[in-house]
Amino acid sequence: MATTYDAIVIGTGQAGPFLTHRLVSAGMKVAVIERKLFGGTCVNTGCIPTKTMVASAYAAHMARRAADFGVDAGVVSVDMKRVKARKDEVSAQSRTGLEAWLKKMENCTVYEGHARFESPREVSVGSERLTAERIFINVGGRAATPQMPGLEQVEYLTNSSMMSVDFLPKHLIIVGGSYIGLEFGQMFRRFGSEVTIIEMAGSLIQHEDEDVSLAIKEILERENIHIRLNAKCIGFSKRGADIITHVECTTGAPEVSDGTHVLLAVGRRPNTDDLGLEKAGVSVDTRGYIVVDDQLRASAPGIWALGDCNGKGAFTHTSFNDAEIVAANLLDNDPRRVSDRISAYALYIDPPLGRAGMTEAEVRKTGRSALIGKRPMTKVGRAVEKGETQGFMKIVVDGQTREILGAAILGTGGDEVIHSILDVMYAKAPYTVIQRAMHIHPTVSELIPTMLSELQPLSGTADAKTTH
Ligand SMILES: Cc1cc2nc3c(=O)[nH]c(=O)nc-3n(C[C@H](O)[C@H](O)[C@H](O)COP(=O)(O)OP(=O)(O)OC[C@H]3O[C@@H](n4cnc5c(N)ncnc54)[C@H](O)[C@@H]3O)c2cc1C
């Protein structure tokens, strides 16, 4: 006999717990199922632990730079056991808080185990059978481990197993030059490892504009991180204890020798392969992402998919926003949609990159009339005062509507400052609103109005001068 609920939530990532709270607050009886660690990726192996470690790496970096600020910090050494202990504590606080919240929540029953669909309305967890008219899938994803010659000969790490590292790898080879790889790369370099980042594409974080990608490469190389681009054919072998990484690059030696540890940071895959989706009639795309509509309904009625498993986003904030969208549609008679949101994210190297909306390249492709403003961080007083002048900020504006189309702030505080631009974009207000605002001195944000006063036509697009 199956136990009947009003709703079943599978997974306690960034969408499930908030949605559960909304559902029980609306009077529903809800079952929540978690197979491993409460809070999922962000809390246990993603954002929270990595950003906690980024903070340790920043402290080490600033301690080494202490003399630049007239401070004598002595010899700097990093105790990886303490770095890990701090990370574990911050992560555990979040996990246990969330677990206790769910377990104490009235009308919410927590099941611990792997959930699988048995039919469109029935889910099994171990020997238990649960049934509900509404089922919400928030199962997230995991590190992808593509086939690479010789990979079986080396004990590679992923973002999850990196969380157990309490020692300093002598030479960390990172395969993948995107967000996860770059964050770990700079972090471990600052802890004291030699780091080589190997990327198959011709640039790091290839979805970003070329100037952003190049500036990030320079920032990392300035810290003596080795970067190998265009590594078309990556494979591994062992020479004694050393890991040899074979790379067919357009430049440089054909192999990277002396590696002691390998981190694979080559993308993520959704946890949809062992969920019994076929028994529920839920369709997935060729990469395993659950196909959803603009309000996150899956192909089978009464089933929704939220977070990384639907392929509509790969961030904590997109997953949380998914929960808000579903709750608004189901409970508030508010037809919110995924397409209402503006792309926004950050890369947490130091200095960070804050991004909102379209890239300059994407704007160019549209061929529309557009204006661009750009300012190096060397011309931002606050950055100079902090001794953190690497990077730049830029903004692209529609030449006709004057609305902001996109921005990138690669510089100190970039992850925070970007929100002042993002909010104006959501308001669909013309850029002149922010241009005329009085900002606080001395901040990075105070230079955004200045940058907006110096807009130029974006070359290669329709002439924007007439409306400027
Ligand atoms: C190293 C790293 C750093 C990151 N940094 C950032 C960052 O700085 N900012 C940001 O916004 N995003 C970041 N992300 C991405 C972010 O962590 C995810 O986008 C976010 O966690 C959203 O996940 P989710 O809600 O889809 O599910 P998840 O958090 O992945 O949770 C899914 C949950 O479902 C459970 N589950 C899976 N299958 C089943 C099943 N069959 N039965 C029961 N339970 C199941 C899992 O155990 C898990 O607890 C990072 C990711 C990584 C890997």
XYZ file of C-alpha atoms and ligand atoms in Angstrom:
521
model
C 0.000 0.000 0.000
C 1.349 3.398 -0.940
C 1.227 6.331 1.470
C -0.675 9.210 -0.089
C 0.597 12.784 -0.039
C -0.538 15.978 -1.739
C 2.961 16.409 -3.145
C 6.279 14.579 -3.348
C 9.568 16.468 -3.666
C 12.565 14.408 -4.852
C 15.902 15.948 -3.826
C 16.788 18.672 -1.359
C 18.883 20.902 -3.612
C 18.229 24.609 -3.949
C 14.616 24.323 -5.120
C 13.121 21.436 -3.129
C 13.262 22.790 0.428
C 11.864 26.255 -0.411
C 9.111 24.731 -2.527
C 8.282 22.258 0.253
C 7.889 25.146 2.670
C 5.573 26.934 0.272
C 3.479 23.780 -0.253
C 3.051 22.937 3.434
C 2.290 26.599 4.156
C -0.542 26.277 1.648
C -1.925 23.354 3.693
C -0.515 20.438 1.698
C 0.888 17.212 3.122
C 4.322 16.792 1.528
C 6.909 13.987 1.324
C 10.527 15.011 0.733
C 13.091 12.430 -0.380
C 16.866 12.839 -0.109
C 19.313 10.076 -0.956
C 22.507 11.599 0.397
C 23.408 14.966 1.897
C 20.729 17.552 2.653
C 21.256 20.730 0.675
C 22.710 18.936 -2.361
C 25.569 20.255 -4.454
C 25.689 23.910 -3.434
C 25.790 23.215 0.265
C 28.064 20.168 0.275
C 30.337 20.137 -2.774
C 29.610 23.349 -4.702
C 29.149 27.022 -3.947
C 29.403 27.101 -0.164
C 32.502 24.958 0.394
C 34.329 26.340 -2.639
C 33.679 29.953 -1.739
C 34.774 29.216 1.832
C 38.026 27.821 0.412
C 38.342 30.789 -1.971
C 38.272 32.979 1.161
C 41.165 30.987 2.671
C 43.087 31.295 -0.593
C 42.460 35.054 -0.653
C 43.755 35.355 2.910
C 46.953 33.530 1.901
C 47.321 35.742 -1.161
C 46.856 38.951 0.798
C 49.230 37.747 3.519
C 51.877 37.239 0.824
C 51.138 40.713 -0.498
C 51.176 42.236 2.992
C 54.388 44.185 2.350
C 52.634 46.034 -0.519
C 50.409 47.551 2.142
C 53.170 48.319 4.626
C 52.387 45.277 6.756
C 54.923 42.668 7.853
C 53.220 39.269 7.843
C 56.345 37.101 7.956
C 56.582 33.789 6.122
C 53.172 32.623 4.924
C 52.248 28.962 5.135
C 48.893 27.282 4.597
C 47.627 24.517 6.860
C 45.367 22.520 4.553
C 43.864 20.555 7.436
C 42.618 23.821 8.957
C 41.450 25.133 5.590
C 39.384 21.951 5.194
C 38.117 22.073 8.780
C 36.877 25.649 8.263
C 35.209 24.638 5.012
C 33.624 21.566 6.638
C 32.252 23.668 9.471
C 30.644 26.280 7.205
C 29.190 23.589 4.962
C 27.909 21.492 7.891
C 26.199 24.504 9.450
C 24.176 24.967 6.316
C 23.440 21.257 5.842
C 22.371 20.535 9.401
C 20.298 23.723 9.558
C 18.433 22.716 6.428
C 17.982 19.101 7.536
C 16.591 20.166 10.932
C 14.280 22.713 9.272
C 12.803 20.081 6.953
C 12.509 17.417 9.640
C 10.703 19.785 11.985
C 8.442 21.232 9.303
C 4.788 20.558 10.036
C 3.026 18.362 7.462
C 6.374 17.433 5.907
C 7.678 13.841 6.077
C 11.330 13.295 5.193
C 12.426 10.008 3.604
C 16.123 9.193 3.304
C 16.916 6.991 0.334
C 17.038 6.850 -3.447
C 13.724 7.721 -5.103
C 12.512 6.081 -8.316
C 9.274 6.491 -10.216
C 7.160 3.331 -10.356
C 4.374 5.017 -12.329
C 3.369 8.616 -13.158
C 1.935 9.052 -9.632
C 3.991 6.619 -7.590
C 7.532 6.806 -6.242
C 9.482 4.164 -4.311
C 12.132 4.795 -1.654
C 13.598 1.486 -0.507
C 10.606 -0.630 0.509
C 8.280 2.389 0.884
C 5.772 3.410 -1.785
C 4.503 6.983 -1.935
C 1.861 8.457 -4.170
C 0.816 12.040 -4.930
C -0.995 14.072 -7.576
C 1.986 16.440 -7.829
C 5.622 15.358 -8.014
C 8.547 17.787 -8.110
C 11.962 16.605 -9.272
C 15.000 18.483 -7.907
C 17.706 15.849 -8.310
C 20.544 18.088 -9.548
C 23.625 16.796 -11.288
C 27.088 15.366 -10.791
C 30.541 15.753 -12.326
C 30.801 14.304 -15.830
C 33.729 11.953 -16.445
C 34.120 11.579 -20.197
C 36.204 8.822 -21.729
C 39.856 9.855 -22.004
C 42.689 7.485 -22.920
C 44.553 6.292 -19.835
C 42.127 7.823 -17.362
C 41.780 4.424 -15.711
C 45.492 4.555 -14.829
C 45.174 7.643 -12.659
C 43.197 8.353 -9.537
C 41.429 11.482 -10.639
C 39.528 13.952 -8.465
C 36.187 15.643 -9.111
C 34.634 18.661 -7.419
C 33.115 16.224 -4.898
C 36.270 14.306 -3.965
C 38.213 17.616 -3.852
C 36.195 18.299 -0.712
C 38.155 15.588 1.136
C 41.565 16.980 0.163
C 43.342 18.090 3.353
C 46.853 18.164 1.906
C 48.654 20.203 -0.706
C 48.924 18.507 -4.108
C 52.455 19.177 -5.409
C 51.319 19.656 -9.005
C 47.579 19.747 -9.640
C 46.565 19.158 -13.251
C 43.100 20.548 -13.907
C 41.314 19.381 -17.033
C 38.723 22.026 -17.929
C 39.161 25.791 -18.111
C 35.678 26.844 -17.165
C 34.164 28.101 -13.902
C 34.893 25.132 -11.638
C 38.391 24.520 -13.032
C 39.451 28.152 -12.766
C 38.174 28.580 -9.220
C 39.984 25.457 -8.001
C 43.058 26.401 -10.040
C 43.620 29.808 -8.509
C 42.654 28.541 -5.062
C 45.210 25.705 -5.027
C 47.894 27.891 -6.571
C 47.392 30.305 -3.696
C 47.526 27.434 -1.201
C 50.939 26.617 -2.692
C 50.434 23.935 -5.373
C 51.882 24.122 -8.845
C 48.819 24.249 -11.103
C 48.334 23.480 -14.791
C 44.954 24.106 -16.396
C 44.308 22.198 -19.626
C 41.466 23.358 -21.858
C 40.339 21.823 -25.141
C 38.960 25.076 -26.541
C 41.040 27.980 -27.793
C 40.138 30.152 -24.812
C 39.240 29.899 -21.142
C 35.540 30.195 -20.240
C 34.766 30.193 -23.909
C 31.220 31.536 -23.614
C 32.553 34.870 -22.386
C 33.765 37.701 -24.598
C 37.325 37.426 -25.848
C 38.528 40.441 -23.832
C 37.068 38.968 -20.639
C 38.575 35.553 -21.321
C 41.995 37.049 -22.136
C 42.016 39.248 -19.049
C 41.204 36.217 -16.883
C 44.020 34.246 -18.504
C 46.430 37.095 -17.731
C 45.241 37.287 -14.118
C 45.874 33.569 -13.639
C 49.194 33.549 -15.487
C 50.400 36.441 -13.353
C 50.128 33.999 -10.452
C 52.206 31.473 -12.383
C 49.353 29.143 -13.197
C 50.244 27.244 -16.367
C 47.514 27.312 -19.005
C 47.380 25.015 -22.035
C 44.691 25.874 -24.558
C 43.637 24.002 -27.710
C 44.403 20.677 -26.034
C 42.574 18.669 -28.662
C 43.510 15.230 -27.492
C 43.888 14.688 -23.755
C 45.125 11.402 -22.289
C 47.034 10.138 -19.273
C 49.805 7.720 -18.382
C 52.048 7.095 -15.385
C 55.836 7.456 -15.193
C 56.749 6.120 -11.772
C 54.580 8.058 -9.344
C 54.219 10.987 -11.760
C 51.093 11.528 -13.823
C 51.816 12.435 -17.427
C 49.049 14.299 -19.197
C 49.224 14.022 -22.967
C 47.991 17.094 -24.786
C 47.957 17.813 -28.462
C 48.147 21.590 -28.344
C 48.977 24.051 -31.095
C 51.764 25.386 -28.865
C 53.914 23.930 -26.093
C 55.269 20.480 -25.301
C 53.054 17.506 -26.204
C 52.807 16.448 -22.585
C 52.557 17.935 -19.121
C 54.817 15.901 -16.878
C 55.286 15.774 -13.090
C 51.579 15.919 -12.302
C 50.765 14.529 -8.875
C 46.973 14.900 -8.933
C 44.336 15.326 -11.612
C 41.074 17.216 -11.191
C 38.461 16.634 -13.862
C 36.353 19.766 -14.264
C 34.845 19.070 -17.653
C 31.179 19.686 -17.071
C 28.247 18.149 -15.240
C 25.511 15.690 -16.069
C 21.991 15.476 -14.660
C 21.047 12.808 -12.093
C 18.222 11.534 -14.252
C 19.592 8.171 -15.370
C 18.367 6.127 -12.380
C 15.075 7.798 -11.596
C 12.626 5.529 -13.429
C 11.530 8.472 -15.584
C 10.422 6.106 -18.356
C 7.806 4.607 -15.980
C 6.413 8.103 -15.410
C 6.392 9.097 -19.091
C 8.803 11.964 -18.437
C 10.924 12.880 -21.483
C 14.582 13.782 -21.352
C 16.704 15.369 -24.064
C 19.769 13.771 -25.674
C 21.957 14.856 -22.742
C 19.564 13.514 -20.103
C 18.018 16.835 -19.047
C 14.310 16.656 -18.245
C 12.359 18.492 -20.921
C 10.227 21.242 -19.361
C 8.103 24.119 -20.585
C 8.502 27.780 -19.614
C 6.745 27.089 -16.287
C 8.842 23.999 -15.583
C 6.172 21.375 -16.268
C 7.629 18.086 -17.497
C 6.115 16.147 -20.389
C 3.879 14.098 -18.025
C 1.049 15.986 -16.314
C 1.451 16.623 -12.569
C 5.260 16.428 -12.727
C 7.665 19.368 -12.617
C 11.479 19.481 -12.853
C 13.489 22.174 -11.093
C 17.164 23.102 -10.856
C 20.140 21.712 -12.740
C 18.249 18.586 -13.912
C 16.080 20.627 -16.319
C 18.993 22.202 -18.204
C 17.482 25.697 -17.889
C 20.206 26.856 -15.539
C 23.253 25.564 -13.708
C 23.330 27.773 -10.673
C 21.945 27.942 -7.179
C 20.030 31.096 -8.016
C 18.467 29.566 -11.143
C 17.348 26.537 -9.125
C 15.895 28.725 -6.368
C 14.211 30.887 -8.987
C 12.701 27.719 -10.491
C 11.066 27.021 -7.112
C 9.708 30.570 -6.992
C 8.287 30.180 -10.512
C 6.562 26.870 -9.716
C 5.206 28.167 -6.388
C 3.926 31.367 -8.006
C 2.089 29.423 -10.724
C 0.642 26.778 -8.419
C -0.132 28.769 -5.317
C -0.261 32.482 -6.126
C -2.064 32.576 -9.452
C 0.992 34.446 -10.731
C 2.112 33.182 -14.166
C 5.869 33.636 -13.692
C 8.068 32.091 -16.361
C 11.683 31.025 -16.848
C 11.910 33.354 -19.844
C 11.238 36.316 -17.493
C 14.684 35.982 -15.996
C 17.876 37.661 -17.106
C 21.014 35.566 -17.250
C 23.297 36.442 -14.331
C 26.202 34.689 -12.640
C 29.653 35.161 -11.193
C 33.041 33.515 -11.542
C 34.729 33.459 -8.147
C 38.340 33.860 -9.040
C 40.010 36.925 -7.554
C 39.119 39.459 -8.752
C 35.666 38.033 -9.478
C 33.691 38.341 -12.664
C 30.084 39.462 -12.313
C 27.944 38.981 -15.424
C 24.451 40.066 -16.408
C 22.543 39.702 -19.668
C 24.107 39.360 -23.093
C 27.796 39.318 -23.906
C 29.168 41.898 -26.342
C 29.515 39.097 -28.929
C 25.861 38.123 -28.502
C 24.770 41.735 -28.978
C 26.902 42.011 -32.125
C 25.261 38.900 -33.547
C 21.841 40.522 -33.270
C 23.101 43.360 -35.508
C 21.044 45.876 -33.556
C 22.140 49.445 -32.908
C 24.125 49.417 -29.669
C 26.457 51.460 -27.494
C 29.336 50.248 -25.363
C 31.178 51.621 -22.353
C 34.365 50.180 -20.911
C 36.589 51.196 -18.023
C 39.759 49.563 -16.685
C 39.880 48.959 -12.942
C 43.074 51.046 -12.867
C 40.689 53.988 -13.329
C 38.470 53.023 -10.408
C 39.582 54.841 -7.258
C 38.376 52.166 -4.850
C 40.316 49.480 -6.717
C 43.478 51.619 -6.605
C 43.037 52.235 -2.881
C 42.617 48.507 -2.258
C 45.608 47.669 -4.450
C 43.372 45.478 -6.617
C 43.396 47.053 -10.066
C 43.233 43.977 -12.293
C 40.337 43.675 -14.716
C 37.816 46.023 -16.265
C 34.129 46.675 -16.502
C 32.006 47.059 -19.570
C 28.393 47.594 -20.409
C 26.377 47.333 -23.619
C 23.225 49.389 -24.181
C 20.524 49.237 -26.859
C 20.927 52.247 -29.147
C 17.180 52.620 -29.668
C 15.497 51.762 -26.360
C 18.483 52.803 -24.208
C 17.931 49.710 -22.107
C 20.990 47.881 -20.803
C 21.593 44.671 -22.752
C 24.470 43.228 -20.781
C 27.450 43.903 -18.568
C 30.619 42.297 -17.300
C 32.477 43.484 -14.231
C 35.791 41.736 -13.857
C 37.295 43.425 -10.846
C 37.214 43.822 -7.122
C 33.620 43.555 -5.902
C 32.412 42.619 -9.396
C 30.094 39.902 -8.056
C 28.233 42.492 -5.959
C 28.436 45.574 -8.180
C 26.805 43.757 -11.111
C 23.505 43.757 -9.218
C 23.065 47.513 -9.533
C 23.052 46.970 -13.300
C 20.961 43.798 -13.134
C 18.209 45.515 -11.166
C 17.961 48.349 -13.691
C 17.725 45.707 -16.421
C 14.828 44.028 -14.584
C 13.152 47.423 -14.216
C 13.454 47.778 -18.025
C 14.552 51.319 -17.306
C 16.819 53.282 -19.650
C 20.505 53.391 -18.722
C 20.096 57.080 -17.937
C 18.413 56.105 -14.648
C 21.643 54.651 -13.336
C 23.741 57.265 -15.161
C 21.992 60.059 -13.213
C 21.957 58.274 -9.841
C 24.253 59.608 -7.152
C 26.452 56.714 -5.983
C 28.557 56.492 -2.840
C 32.227 57.436 -2.913
C 34.589 55.638 -2.879
C 33.070 52.512 -4.428
C 33.395 50.549 -7.638
C 29.704 51.273 -8.277
C 30.281 55.028 -8.401
C 32.107 54.637 -11.717
C 29.161 52.984 -13.451
C 27.414 56.332 -14.082
C 30.745 57.674 -15.379
C 31.147 54.684 -17.709
C 27.605 55.259 -18.941
C 28.443 58.904 -19.698
C 31.211 57.770 -22.026
C 29.290 55.319 -24.231
C 30.492 54.824 -27.786
C 28.762 53.179 -30.742
C 29.461 49.451 -30.752
C 31.417 48.852 -33.929
C 29.959 46.384 -36.364
C 26.379 47.085 -35.356
C 23.844 49.519 -36.772
C 24.846 53.151 -36.184
C 23.767 54.106 -32.680
C 24.937 57.702 -32.697
C 21.623 59.182 -33.686
C 19.794 58.062 -30.568
C 22.632 58.563 -28.087
C 32.347 23.181 -7.560
C 31.041 23.896 -7.804
C 30.919 25.220 -7.484
C 29.717 25.889 -7.703
N 29.642 27.205 -7.394
C 28.489 27.866 -7.611
C 28.370 29.232 -7.266
O 29.304 29.856 -6.782
N 27.186 29.849 -7.485
C 26.123 29.181 -8.022
O 25.066 29.783 -8.199
N 26.209 27.880 -8.362
C 27.361 27.210 -8.164
N 27.432 25.881 -8.477
C 26.241 25.209 -9.048
C 25.250 24.874 -7.938
O 25.871 24.139 -6.920
C 24.042 24.121 -8.477
O 23.578 24.780 -9.611
C 22.969 24.108 -7.403
O 23.382 23.291 -6.345
C 21.581 23.729 -7.901
O 21.362 22.403 -7.758
P 19.934 21.719 -7.739
O 18.966 22.441 -6.875
O 19.559 21.490 -9.126
O 20.281 20.312 -7.086
P 21.462 19.806 -6.197
O 21.967 20.866 -5.297
O 22.436 19.114 -7.044
O 20.713 18.759 -5.264
C 20.065 17.629 -5.747
C 19.782 16.715 -4.580
O 18.996 15.635 -5.032
C 19.447 14.455 -4.430
N 19.058 13.348 -5.297
C 19.490 13.094 -6.553
N 18.876 12.013 -7.056
C 18.039 11.568 -6.102
C 17.138 10.498 -6.022
N 16.942 9.658 -7.057
N 16.459 10.319 -4.879
C 16.609 11.158 -3.833
N 17.440 12.197 -3.852
C 18.149 12.408 -4.977
C 20.945 14.648 -4.314
O 21.500 13.825 -3.316
C 21.025 16.118 -3.955
O 21.007 16.314 -2.573
C 28.622 25.188 -8.248
C 28.725 23.824 -8.551
C 29.922 23.184 -8.337
C 30.007 21.726 -8.675
